[in-house]
């Protein structure tokens, strides 16, 4: 297809490379940017241009950060004894949004996936073992998804952490809050049965 | 919500201002750009930054252009006698994609919409009248949508063009190709009946 101007074509092609942005959406966005206030397009252009240079990874937990330490590790009010192990920074953010976790995180940077050529050495496993050996560490919570790769990763880590004087746990799998029992898939339902928890007035009331 | 880094937050906010890009999509795009090759993010940043400075509007037809003349008006193989009147550059592109039109265009820059404060003086009406008065111009085709505003615009233009020695036409409204008669809405079906065209072997065969 022939575009009316070279600069529009350049932008459409650049936008089209983004995940989930097809040609039509790219074109619509480009036309929007063409008419948007100059300050808005400048802000977007600069934000994209500066992103990689100004974003760092926390040397402790691997989370995205402004400097060498992320905001969570730098927060003195966070509980340093419990470390929540996640695959990616977006998983960390999902847990933060719940507002239910006051400990620290450890971002692995992915999960073990032999088919994609990702072995344990590609993940931040060694720093995790170091942190697990710290005297203040009491518990690691695996907050990984339910994929085969994620379960393999949890299994691998649990093996590596054998003998450490810490508690290992993982987030519960079960029927999602608000979902109907009859429409829950069999695997999830089976798991929620196997991993049933003692009914107590406290748990029911909360 | 607290984002892990200021630069990521800036980008998410800038992306979130684009039409159809919510916070979640903005976040996903930002994470993609964080990991994308530097050349890719640089290309996108520059394409956005340079768009408004390097995109011009054709002084003849109002289409987007690299210079003061668009590629269509500059093309000597286009038929200069027939001018297709459209509201926006994207309408022009939609018609170009059909490959069925070899004439020139005129982009109005919108349609008359009193409720939005858009009167005829905000559109490129005067240049259209000038072009309609040129000796080589034989026909104007209104390729406007079927909204009330678009029909008002066509009516307004037709009034203004009364007495010009040219043919005025508008693109056919009817049942879309490939659609079922029984599921076609009543207005469209009524129009396609009122504007029925003589059946000929030529039309049926094409």
Coordinates of C-alpha atoms in Angstrom, one line a residue:
Chain A
X1 CA 0.0 0.0 0.0
X2 CA 1.2 3.5 -0.9
X3 CA 1.1 6.0 2.0
X4 CA 0.6 9.7 1.3
X5 CA 3.9 10.8 3.0
X6 CA 7.2 9.2 3.8
X7 CA 7.2 10.4 7.4
X8 CA 3.8 8.8 8.0
X9 CA 4.9 5.6 6.4
X10 CA 8.0 5.5 8.6
X11 CA 5.8 5.9 11.7
X12 CA 3.2 3.4 10.6
X13 CA 6.0 0.8 10.0
X14 CA 7.6 1.5 13.4
X15 CA 4.3 1.3 15.2
X16 CA 3.4 -1.8 13.3
X17 CA 6.4 -3.6 14.8
X18 CA 4.9 -3.3 18.3
X19 CA 3.0 -6.3 19.6
X20 CA -0.7 -6.3 19.0
X21 CA -0.5 -3.2 16.8
X22 CA -1.7 -4.1 13.2
X23 CA -1.4 -1.8 10.2
X24 CA -4.9 -0.4 10.7
X25 CA -4.3 0.5 14.3
X26 CA -0.8 1.9 13.4
X27 CA -2.4 4.1 10.8
X28 CA -5.1 5.3 13.2
X29 CA -2.5 6.1 15.8
X30 CA -0.2 7.9 13.3
X31 CA -3.1 10.1 12.2
X32 CA -3.9 10.9 15.8
X33 CA -0.2 11.8 16.4
X34 CA -0.3 14.0 13.3
X35 CA -3.0 16.1 14.8
X36 CA -2.1 15.9 18.5
X37 CA -0.6 18.9 20.3
X38 CA 3.2 19.1 19.5
X39 CA 3.9 18.8 23.3
X40 CA 2.1 15.5 23.4
X41 CA 4.0 13.9 20.5
X42 CA 7.3 15.3 21.9
X43 CA 6.6 13.8 25.3
X44 CA 5.9 10.4 23.7
X45 CA 9.0 10.6 21.4
X46 CA 11.2 11.5 24.3
X47 CA 9.7 8.9 26.7
X48 CA 10.4 6.2 24.1
X49 CA 13.9 7.5 23.3
X50 CA 15.0 7.7 26.9
X51 CA 13.4 4.6 28.2
X52 CA 16.2 2.1 27.8
X53 CA 18.9 4.6 28.9
X54 CA 17.2 5.6 32.1
X55 CA 15.6 2.4 33.2
X56 CA 17.8 0.2 35.3
X57 CA 17.4 -3.1 37.1
X58 CA 17.6 -3.4 40.8
X59 CA 20.8 -5.2 41.7
X60 CA 19.1 -6.8 44.6
X61 CA 15.8 -8.1 43.3
X62 CA 16.0 -7.6 39.5
X63 CA 13.0 -5.3 39.4
X64 CA 12.9 -2.3 37.1
X65 CA 14.4 0.7 38.9
X66 CA 15.4 4.3 38.4
X67 CA 18.8 3.7 39.9
X68 CA 20.6 0.5 41.1
X69 CA 18.0 -0.1 43.7
X70 CA 14.3 -0.4 43.1
X71 CA 11.6 1.5 45.1
X72 CA 10.5 -1.6 47.0
X73 CA 14.0 -2.7 48.1
X74 CA 14.7 0.9 49.1
X75 CA 11.5 1.1 51.2
X76 CA 12.5 0.7 54.9
X77 CA 8.9 -0.3 55.7
X78 CA 9.0 -3.5 53.7
X79 CA 9.4 -6.7 55.6
X80 CA 12.8 -8.2 54.6
X81 CA 12.1 -11.7 55.9
X82 CA 9.8 -12.8 53.2
X83 CA 10.8 -12.8 49.5
X84 CA 8.2 -13.4 46.8
X85 CA 9.8 -15.0 43.7
X86 CA 8.2 -13.9 40.4
X87 CA 9.1 -14.5 36.8
X88 CA 8.8 -11.0 35.4
X89 CA 8.4 -7.4 36.6
X90 CA 4.8 -7.3 35.5
X91 CA 4.0 -10.2 37.9
X92 CA 5.5 -8.2 40.7
X93 CA 3.3 -5.3 39.8
X94 CA 0.2 -7.6 39.7
X95 CA 1.0 -8.6 43.3
X96 CA 1.7 -5.1 44.4
X97 CA -1.7 -4.1 43.1
X98 CA -3.4 -6.5 45.6
X99 CA -1.8 -4.5 48.4
X100 CA -1.6 -7.7 50.4
X101 CA 2.1 -8.3 50.4
X102 CA 4.6 -6.3 52.5
X103 CA 7.7 -8.2 51.9
X104 CA 10.4 -8.1 49.2
X105 CA 10.6 -9.6 45.7
X106 CA 12.9 -11.5 43.5
X107 CA 12.5 -11.3 39.8
X108 CA 13.9 -14.3 38.0
X109 CA 13.7 -12.8 34.5
X110 CA 11.7 -15.6 33.1
X111 CA 11.1 -19.3 33.7
X112 CA 13.1 -22.4 32.7
X113 CA 12.0 -23.3 29.2
X114 CA 14.2 -25.8 27.5
X115 CA 12.3 -25.6 24.2
X116 CA 13.1 -21.9 24.0
X117 CA 16.7 -22.5 25.1
X118 CA 16.2 -20.9 28.5
X119 CA 18.1 -22.8 31.1
X120 CA 18.5 -22.0 34.8
X121 CA 21.7 -20.1 34.1
X122 CA 19.8 -17.5 32.1
X123 CA 17.7 -16.7 35.2
X124 CA 18.7 -14.8 38.3
X125 CA 19.0 -18.0 40.4
X126 CA 22.4 -17.5 42.0
X127 CA 21.4 -14.1 43.5
X128 CA 18.2 -15.8 44.8
X129 CA 20.2 -18.5 46.6
X130 CA 22.4 -15.8 48.1
X131 CA 19.4 -13.9 49.4
X132 CA 17.9 -17.2 50.7
X133 CA 21.1 -17.8 52.7
X134 CA 20.8 -14.4 54.5
X135 CA 20.0 -14.7 58.2
X136 CA 17.0 -12.4 58.0
X137 CA 15.3 -14.5 55.3
X138 CA 12.6 -16.8 56.7
X139 CA 10.4 -17.6 53.7
X140 CA 10.3 -17.7 49.9
X141 CA 6.9 -17.6 48.2
X142 CA 6.9 -18.9 44.6
X143 CA 4.4 -16.7 42.8
X144 CA 4.7 -18.3 39.4
X145 CA 2.0 -19.1 36.9
X146 CA 0.6 -22.6 36.4
X147 CA 2.4 -23.4 33.1
X148 CA 4.6 -26.5 32.8
X149 CA 7.7 -24.3 32.5
X150 CA 6.8 -22.3 35.7
X151 CA 6.2 -25.5 37.7
X152 CA 9.5 -26.9 36.4
X153 CA 11.2 -23.7 37.6
X154 CA 9.6 -23.9 41.0
X155 CA 10.7 -27.6 41.3
X156 CA 14.2 -26.7 40.2
X157 CA 14.5 -23.9 42.8
X158 CA 13.0 -26.0 45.5
X159 CA 15.7 -28.7 44.8
X160 CA 18.4 -26.0 44.9
X161 CA 17.0 -24.6 48.2
X162 CA 16.9 -28.0 50.0
X163 CA 18.6 -27.7 53.4
X164 CA 18.2 -24.0 53.6
X165 CA 16.5 -23.1 57.0
X166 CA 13.7 -21.3 55.4
X167 CA 10.0 -22.0 54.6
X168 CA 9.1 -22.5 50.9
X169 CA 5.6 -21.9 49.8
X170 CA 3.7 -21.1 46.7
X171 CA 0.6 -19.1 45.9
X172 CA -2.6 -21.1 46.1
X173 CA -4.2 -22.5 42.9
X174 CA -7.9 -22.8 43.1
X175 CA -11.2 -21.5 41.8
X176 CA -10.9 -17.7 41.0
X177 CA -12.9 -15.5 43.3
X178 CA -16.3 -14.8 41.8
X179 CA -16.3 -17.7 39.4
X180 CA -19.0 -20.4 39.3
X181 CA -18.0 -23.9 40.4
X182 CA -19.8 -25.6 37.6
X183 CA -17.8 -23.6 35.0
X184 CA -14.4 -24.1 36.6
X185 CA -12.1 -26.4 34.5
X186 CA -11.4 -29.9 35.9
X187 CA -7.7 -29.3 36.6
X188 CA -8.3 -26.2 38.7
X189 CA -11.2 -27.9 40.5
X190 CA -9.1 -31.0 41.2
X191 CA -6.3 -28.9 42.6
X192 CA -8.6 -26.8 44.7
X193 CA -9.9 -30.1 46.2
X194 CA -6.5 -31.6 46.8
X195 CA -5.3 -28.3 48.3
X196 CA -8.3 -27.7 50.4
X197 CA -7.7 -25.6 53.5
X198 CA -9.2 -26.0 57.0
X199 CA -12.4 -24.1 57.3
X200 CA -12.1 -21.6 60.1
X201 CA -14.3 -18.7 61.2
X202 CA -11.4 -16.4 60.6
X203 CA -10.8 -17.4 57.0
X204 CA -14.5 -17.3 56.2
X205 CA -15.0 -14.0 57.8
X206 CA -12.1 -12.3 56.1
Chain B
X1 CA -0.6 2.7 40.9
X2 CA 3.1 2.9 41.6
X3 CA 5.4 2.1 38.7
X4 CA 8.8 0.7 39.2
X5 CA 10.7 3.4 37.4
X6 CA 10.0 7.0 36.5
X7 CA 11.0 6.6 32.8
X8 CA 8.6 3.6 32.5
X9 CA 5.8 5.7 34.1
X10 CA 6.4 8.6 31.7
X11 CA 6.2 6.3 28.7
X12 CA 3.0 4.5 30.0
X13 CA 1.3 7.8 30.6
X14 CA 2.3 9.1 27.1
X15 CA 1.1 5.9 25.5
X16 CA -2.1 5.9 27.5
X17 CA -3.0 9.2 25.9
X18 CA -3.3 7.6 22.5
X19 CA -6.8 6.5 21.3
X20 CA -7.6 2.9 22.1
X21 CA -4.5 2.4 24.3
X22 CA -5.5 1.6 27.9
X23 CA -3.2 1.4 30.9
X24 CA -2.7 -2.4 30.5
X25 CA -1.8 -2.1 26.8
X26 CA 0.4 0.9 27.5
X27 CA 2.2 -1.1 30.1
X28 CA 2.6 -4.1 27.8
X29 CA 4.0 -1.9 25.0
X30 CA 6.3 -0.1 27.4
X31 CA 7.8 -3.5 28.6
X32 CA 8.2 -4.5 25.0
X33 CA 10.1 -1.3 24.2
X34 CA 12.2 -1.8 27.2
X35 CA 13.5 -5.0 25.7
X36 CA 13.4 -4.2 22.1
X37 CA 16.6 -3.6 20.1
X38 CA 17.8 0.0 20.6
X39 CA 17.6 0.7 16.9
X40 CA 13.9 -0.2 16.9
X41 CA 13.0 2.2 19.8
X42 CA 15.2 4.9 18.3
X43 CA 13.4 4.5 14.9
X44 CA 10.0 4.8 16.7
X45 CA 11.0 7.7 18.8
X46 CA 12.4 9.6 15.7
X47 CA 9.4 8.7 13.6
X48 CA 7.0 10.2 16.2
X49 CA 9.3 13.2 16.8
X50 CA 9.6 14.1 13.2
X51 CA 6.1 13.4 12.0
X52 CA 4.5 16.8 12.4
X53 CA 7.5 18.7 11.1
X54 CA 8.0 16.6 8.0
X55 CA 4.3 16.0 7.1
X56 CA 2.7 18.6 4.9
X57 CA -0.7 19.0 3.3
X58 CA -1.0 19.1 -0.4
X59 CA -1.9 22.7 -1.4
X60 CA -4.1 21.4 -4.2
X61 CA -6.2 18.6 -2.6
X62 CA -5.5 18.8 1.1
X63 CA -4.1 15.2 1.2
X64 CA -1.1 14.4 3.4
X65 CA 2.1 15.0 1.5
X66 CA 5.9 15.1 1.8
X67 CA 6.1 18.5 0.2
X68 CA 3.5 21.0 -0.9
X69 CA 2.1 18.6 -3.5
X70 CA 0.9 15.1 -2.7
X71 CA 1.9 12.0 -4.6
X72 CA -1.5 11.7 -6.3
X73 CA -1.6 15.3 -7.6
X74 CA 2.0 15.0 -8.7
X75 CA 1.2 11.8 -10.7
X76 CA 0.9 12.8 -14.4
X77 CA -1.0 9.5 -15.1
X78 CA -4.0 10.5 -12.9
X79 CA -7.1 11.7 -14.7
X80 CA -7.6 15.4 -13.8
X81 CA -11.2 15.7 -14.9
X82 CA -12.8 13.8 -12.1
X83 CA -12.4 14.8 -8.5
X84 CA -13.4 12.6 -5.6
X85 CA -14.4 14.6 -2.6
X86 CA -13.7 13.0 0.8
X87 CA -13.8 14.1 4.4
X88 CA -10.5 12.9 5.6
X89 CA -7.1 11.5 4.3
X90 CA -8.0 8.0 5.5
X91 CA -11.1 8.0 3.3
X92 CA -8.9 8.8 0.4
X93 CA -6.6 5.9 1.3
X94 CA -9.6 3.6 1.5
X95 CA -10.6 4.5 -2.0
X96 CA -7.0 4.2 -3.3
X97 CA -6.9 0.7 -1.9
X98 CA -9.8 -0.4 -4.2
X99 CA -7.6 0.5 -7.2
X100 CA -10.8 1.5 -9.0
X101 CA -10.3 5.3 -9.1
X102 CA -7.8 7.0 -11.4
X103 CA -8.8 10.6 -10.9
X104 CA -7.8 13.2 -8.3
X105 CA -9.1 13.9 -4.8
X106 CA -10.2 16.8 -2.6
X107 CA -10.0 16.4 1.1
X108 CA -12.4 18.6 2.9
X109 CA -10.8 18.1 6.3
X110 CA -14.1 17.0 8.0
X111 CA -17.8 17.4 7.5
X112 CA -20.2 20.1 8.6
X113 CA -21.2 19.4 12.2
X114 CA -22.9 22.4 13.9
X115 CA -23.1 20.5 17.2
X116 CA -19.3 20.3 17.2
X117 CA -19.0 23.9 16.0
X118 CA -17.7 22.9 12.6
X119 CA -19.2 25.1 9.9
X120 CA -18.4 25.2 6.2
X121 CA -15.8 27.9 6.7
X122 CA -13.7 25.3 8.7
X123 CA -13.6 23.0 5.7
X124 CA -11.7 23.3 2.4
X125 CA -14.8 24.4 0.5
X126 CA -13.4 27.5 -1.3
X127 CA -10.5 25.6 -2.9
X128 CA -13.0 23.0 -4.0
X129 CA -15.1 25.6 -5.7
X130 CA -12.0 26.9 -7.4
X131 CA -11.1 23.5 -8.7
X132 CA -14.7 22.8 -9.8
X133 CA -14.5 26.0 -11.9
X134 CA -11.4 24.8 -13.8
X135 CA -12.1 24.0 -17.5
X136 CA -10.7 20.5 -17.2
X137 CA -13.0 19.5 -14.4
X138 CA -16.0 17.4 -15.6
X139 CA -17.2 15.6 -12.5
X140 CA -17.2 15.7 -8.7
X141 CA -17.9 12.5 -6.8
X142 CA -19.0 12.9 -3.2
X143 CA -17.4 9.9 -1.4
X144 CA -18.8 10.8 2.1
X145 CA -20.2 8.5 4.7
X146 CA -23.9 8.1 5.4
X147 CA -24.0 10.1 8.6
X148 CA -26.4 13.1 8.9
X149 CA -23.4 15.4 9.0
X150 CA -21.9 13.9 5.8
X151 CA -25.2 14.2 4.0
X152 CA -25.6 17.8 5.2
X153 CA -22.2 18.5 3.8
X154 CA -23.0 16.9 0.4
X155 CA -26.2 18.9 0.3
X156 CA -24.4 22.2 1.2
X157 CA -21.7 21.6 -1.5
X158 CA -24.3 20.6 -4.1
X159 CA -26.1 24.0 -3.4
X160 CA -22.8 25.9 -3.7
X161 CA -22.0 24.1 -7.0
X162 CA -25.3 24.8 -8.6
X163 CA -24.8 26.3 -12.1
X164 CA -21.3 24.8 -12.5
X165 CA -21.1 23.0 -15.8
X166 CA -20.0 19.7 -14.1
X167 CA -21.6 16.4 -13.2
X168 CA -22.2 15.8 -9.4
X169 CA -22.4 12.2 -8.2
X170 CA -22.1 10.3 -5.0
X171 CA -20.9 6.8 -4.3
X172 CA -23.7 4.2 -4.2
X173 CA -25.3 3.2 -1.0
X174 CA -26.6 -0.3 -1.0
X175 CA -26.2 -3.8 0.4
X176 CA -22.5 -4.5 1.0
X177 CA -20.9 -7.1 -1.2
X178 CA -21.1 -10.5 0.4
X179 CA -23.8 -9.7 2.8
X180 CA -27.2 -11.5 3.2
X181 CA -30.3 -9.7 2.1
X182 CA -32.2 -10.9 5.2
X183 CA -29.7 -9.4 7.6
X184 CA -29.4 -6.0 5.9
X185 CA -30.8 -3.2 7.9
X186 CA -34.0 -1.6 6.6
X187 CA -32.6 1.8 5.8
X188 CA -29.9 0.3 3.6
X189 CA -32.3 -2.0 1.9
X190 CA -34.8 0.8 1.3
X191 CA -32.0 2.9 -0.3
X192 CA -30.8 0.1 -2.4
X193 CA -34.4 -0.4 -3.7
X194 CA -34.9 3.4 -4.4
X195 CA -31.5 3.6 -6.1
X196 CA -31.9 0.4 -8.1
X197 CA -29.8 0.4 -11.2
X198 CA -30.8 -1.0 -14.6
X199 CA -29.8 -4.7 -15.0
X200 CA -27.5 -5.2 -17.9
X201 CA -25.3 -8.0 -19.0
X202 CA -22.3 -5.8 -18.6
X203 CA -23.0 -4.8 -15.0
X204 CA -23.9 -8.4 -14.0
X205 CA -20.8 -9.8 -15.7
X206 CA -18.3 -7.4 -14.2

